[in-house]
Short mmCIF file of C-alpha atoms in Angstrom, two decimals:
data_model
loop_
_atom_site.label_atom_id
_atom_site.label_comp_id
_atom_site.label_asym_id
_atom_site.label_seq_id
_atom_site.Cartn_x
_atom_site.Cartn_y
_atom_site.Cartn_z
CA MET S 217 112.39 83.49 97.65
CA ILE S 218 110.37 86.29 95.86
CA ASN S 219 109.43 87.73 99.34
CA PHE S 220 113.03 87.49 100.51
CA VAL S 221 114.32 89.31 97.48
CA ARG S 222 111.65 91.97 97.67
CA GLU S 223 112.40 92.69 101.29
CA ASN S 224 116.22 92.52 101.14
CA ALA S 225 117.40 93.52 97.76
CA LYS S 226 119.71 96.60 97.70
CA VAL S 227 119.37 97.05 93.85
CA PRO S 228 116.27 97.51 91.69
CA VAL S 229 114.71 94.10 90.85
CA ILE S 230 112.00 92.95 88.56
CA GLU S 231 109.65 90.77 90.41
CA THR S 232 107.87 87.94 88.53
CA GLY S 233 104.60 87.76 90.36
CA ALA S 234 102.10 85.13 91.09
CA GLY S 235 99.09 84.67 88.83
CA ILE S 236 95.65 84.95 90.48
CA VAL S 237 93.65 84.89 87.32
CA HIS S 238 89.90 85.75 86.76
CA THR S 239 87.58 85.28 83.86
CA TYR S 240 84.32 87.28 84.04
CA VAL S 241 81.32 85.89 81.96
CA ASP S 242 78.75 88.70 81.63
CA GLU S 243 75.14 88.54 80.88
CA SER S 244 75.69 88.97 77.03
CA ALA S 245 78.27 86.22 76.81
CA ASP S 246 78.04 83.60 73.99
CA LEU S 247 77.89 80.38 76.03
CA ALA S 248 79.58 78.20 73.42
CA LYS S 249 82.53 80.57 73.46
CA ALA S 250 82.50 80.80 77.25
CA LYS S 251 82.51 77.00 77.73
CA LYS S 252 85.58 76.53 75.44
CA ILE S 253 87.51 79.46 76.85
CA ILE S 254 86.91 78.56 80.45
CA HIS S 255 87.83 74.87 79.84
CA ASN S 256 91.04 75.84 78.00
CA ALA S 257 92.03 78.41 80.64
CA LYS S 258 91.72 76.11 83.49
CA THR S 259 92.80 72.71 82.13
CA ARG S 260 95.37 73.26 79.42
CA ARG S 261 98.15 73.54 81.98
CA PRO S 262 96.70 73.97 85.43
CA SER S 263 100.08 74.28 87.18
CA VAL S 264 101.12 77.34 85.43
CA CYS S 265 100.58 81.10 86.40
CA ASN S 266 98.16 81.89 83.50
CA SER S 267 95.68 79.18 84.57
CA LEU S 268 92.22 80.40 85.58
CA ASP S 269 91.66 80.48 89.30
CA CYS S 270 88.28 82.27 89.73
CA LEU S 271 85.26 82.23 87.35
CA ILE S 272 83.16 85.33 87.93
CA ILE S 273 79.64 84.89 86.58
CA HIS S 274 76.71 87.34 86.15
CA GLU S 275 73.74 86.33 88.15
CA GLU S 276 71.55 86.19 85.00
CA LEU S 277 73.60 83.27 83.78
CA LEU S 278 73.31 81.12 86.91
CA ASP S 279 70.86 78.77 85.21
CA GLU S 280 73.55 78.13 82.56
CA LEU S 281 76.30 77.51 85.13
CA GLY S 282 76.04 73.74 85.17
CA GLU S 283 76.49 73.64 81.46
CA LEU S 284 79.51 75.93 81.61
CA VAL S 285 81.31 73.84 84.18
CA HIS S 286 80.45 70.40 82.86
CA PRO S 287 83.55 70.12 80.77
CA LEU S 288 85.61 71.01 83.81
CA MET S 289 84.05 68.27 85.86
CA LEU S 290 84.74 65.72 83.16
CA ASP S 291 88.48 66.63 83.70
CA ASN S 292 88.14 66.36 87.49
CA VAL S 293 88.31 70.09 88.30
CA LYS S 294 87.25 70.64 91.92
CA ILE S 295 85.01 73.74 92.16
CA PHE S 296 84.64 75.98 95.18
CA ALA S 297 81.28 77.92 94.56
CA ASP S 298 79.89 80.81 96.43
CA ASP S 299 76.40 80.23 97.89
CA ARG S 300 74.42 81.45 94.93
CA ALA S 301 76.47 79.44 92.39
CA PHE S 302 76.49 76.38 94.69
CA ALA S 303 72.64 76.42 94.77
CA HIS S 304 72.55 76.17 90.92
CA LEU S 305 75.01 73.24 90.65
CA GLN S 306 74.29 69.57 90.97
CA ARG S 307 75.44 67.88 94.07
CA HIS S 308 78.67 66.21 93.33
CA GLU S 309 81.93 65.46 95.15
CA LEU S 310 83.70 67.86 92.91
CA ILE S 311 81.37 70.75 93.92
CA GLN S 312 81.98 72.34 97.25
CA LYS S 313 80.99 75.62 98.97
CA ALA S 314 83.59 78.31 98.87
CA ASP S 315 84.84 80.26 101.81
CA GLU S 316 86.82 83.51 101.80
CA SER S 317 90.22 81.76 101.48
CA HIS S 318 89.25 80.40 98.05
CA PHE S 319 89.22 83.90 96.59
CA GLY S 320 92.59 85.38 95.87
CA THR S 321 94.18 81.95 95.82
CA GLU S 322 96.54 80.81 92.99
CA PHE S 323 95.57 77.11 92.91
CA LEU S 324 98.18 75.80 90.44
CA SER S 325 96.11 72.63 90.19
CA LEU S 326 92.70 71.28 89.04
CA LYS S 327 90.84 73.57 91.45
CA MET S 328 88.81 76.78 90.73
CA ALA S 329 86.62 79.24 92.61
CA ILE S 330 83.31 80.73 91.39
CA LYS S 331 82.04 84.09 92.37
CA THR S 332 78.50 85.47 91.46
CA VAL S 333 78.06 89.16 90.73
CA GLY S 334 75.16 91.31 89.70
CA SER S 335 76.92 93.82 87.47
CA LEU S 336 80.18 94.67 85.71
CA ASN S 337 80.98 97.04 88.60
CA GLU S 338 80.83 94.18 90.98
CA ALA S 339 83.13 92.10 88.73
CA LEU S 340 85.63 94.90 88.53
CA ASP S 341 85.58 95.39 92.23
CA HIS S 342 86.13 91.77 92.92
CA ILE S 343 89.11 91.65 90.57
CA ALA S 344 90.58 94.77 91.99
CA SER S 345 90.39 93.24 95.44
CA TYR S 346 91.89 89.82 94.63
CA SER S 347 93.85 90.14 91.47
CA SER S 348 97.63 89.78 91.29
CA LYS S 349 97.66 91.89 88.13
CA HIS S 350 98.75 89.12 85.98
CA SER S 351 95.99 88.05 83.49
CA GLU S 352 92.33 88.91 83.54
CA ALA S 353 89.55 88.14 80.88
CA ILE S 354 86.07 89.02 79.99
CA ILE S 355 83.61 86.92 77.89
CA SER S 356 80.92 89.21 76.47
CA GLU S 357 79.14 90.34 73.34
CA SER S 358 78.75 93.82 74.65
CA GLN S 359 81.36 96.07 73.10
CA GLU S 360 80.77 98.69 75.73
CA ASN S 361 81.44 96.19 78.59
CA ILE S 362 84.43 94.84 76.75
CA GLU S 363 86.03 98.21 76.29
CA ARG S 364 85.43 99.32 79.85
CA PHE S 365 86.92 96.02 81.17
CA LEU S 366 90.00 96.29 79.02
CA MET S 367 90.56 99.93 79.99
CA GLU S 368 89.81 99.73 83.80
CA VAL S 369 91.30 96.36 84.79
CA ASP S 370 94.80 96.80 86.08
CA ALA S 371 96.73 93.81 84.89
CA ALA S 372 99.70 92.97 82.77
CA ALA S 373 97.45 91.23 80.22
CA VAL S 374 93.74 91.75 79.71
CA TYR S 375 91.70 89.63 77.34
CA ALA S 376 88.26 89.85 75.65
CA ASN S 377 86.76 86.48 74.46
CA ALA S 378 89.92 84.69 74.74
CA SER S 379 91.79 82.28 77.05
CA THR S 380 94.31 83.62 79.54
CA ALA S 381 96.50 80.64 78.47
CA PHE S 382 97.92 83.05 75.84
CA THR S 383 99.97 84.89 78.42
CA ASP S 384 103.32 83.56 77.41
CA GLY S 385 106.50 85.09 76.09
CA ASN S 386 106.66 82.89 72.99
CA GLN S 387 103.01 83.43 72.27
CA PHE S 388 103.58 87.26 72.46
CA GLY S 389 106.54 86.95 70.06
CA LEU S 390 109.26 87.66 72.59
CA GLY S 391 111.12 84.45 72.31
CA ALA S 392 111.93 82.27 75.32
CA GLU S 393 110.20 83.53 78.37
CA ILE S 394 112.24 84.34 81.44
CA GLY S 395 109.40 85.48 83.62
CA ILE S 396 106.21 87.51 83.88
CA SER S 397 106.28 90.89 85.60
CA THR S 398 103.07 92.18 87.21
CA GLN S 399 104.81 95.50 88.08
CA LYS S 400 104.49 98.61 85.85
CA LEU S 401 108.16 99.65 85.38
CA HIS S 402 109.81 99.03 83.24
CA ALA S 403 108.88 95.65 81.87
CA ARG S 404 105.25 94.29 82.43
CA GLY S 405 103.90 91.04 81.33
CA PRO S 406 105.90 88.26 79.71
CA MET S 407 109.64 89.01 79.68
CA ALA S 408 112.38 87.69 77.44
CA LEU S 409 115.99 88.69 77.12
CA ARG S 410 115.24 92.09 75.60
CA GLU S 411 113.36 93.08 78.82
CA LEU S 412 116.38 92.23 80.95
CA THR S 413 118.89 94.21 78.98
CA SER S 414 119.75 97.94 78.98
CA TYR S 415 121.15 99.91 76.20
CA LYS S 416 123.48 102.82 75.35
CA TRP S 417 123.62 105.34 72.56
CA VAL S 418 126.60 105.01 70.09
CA VAL S 419 127.12 108.15 67.99
CA ARG S 420 129.68 108.09 65.19
CA GLY S 421 130.59 111.46 63.74
CA ASN S 422 133.06 113.12 61.38
CA GLY S 423 133.09 116.67 62.54
CA HIS S 424 129.31 116.99 62.93
CA ILE S 425 127.93 119.86 64.93
CA ARG S 426 124.42 120.96 65.92
#
């Protein structure tokens, strides 16, 4: 339906886009934080658009990857790992090798991809290639990396050391959510009634001049 409206609408429309959500764990990340954030972002409500779809991990943390995903496996999350990540995970029916189709996929279920990168630049490039510009997160103790991520990632909501599960109209103080816009004009991110209304100026005078 979204595609039909986009292609056929004769008036301006606000498109509520799909959520293809990434979380990047950089080499400075606090693993205890990372484990909780990743688990919450994926399993709290896996069928919603702010649910984690792709975990991006710095290559220096591959030895810790098994620990990071262990809570996910306890909740039966199926993992599609790239070759480097797959080699560092235990052989298990929930762990499979990823192919290109698993990146850029909004799973809306207990499934998740893993991408290994060697730098923040690679992580940013991967997000730019596959993101739907919905919600993106970094887990890091490097203030420099955090600030660069928050400034450079093009998404309606960007997070540092927090779960993408917070992308929600009510959580953002907007009231009941109507949708989430990944466009840039005029509303972006969670939308409530205010974002779907226009306004006019009402000027009451009594002989005023300028």
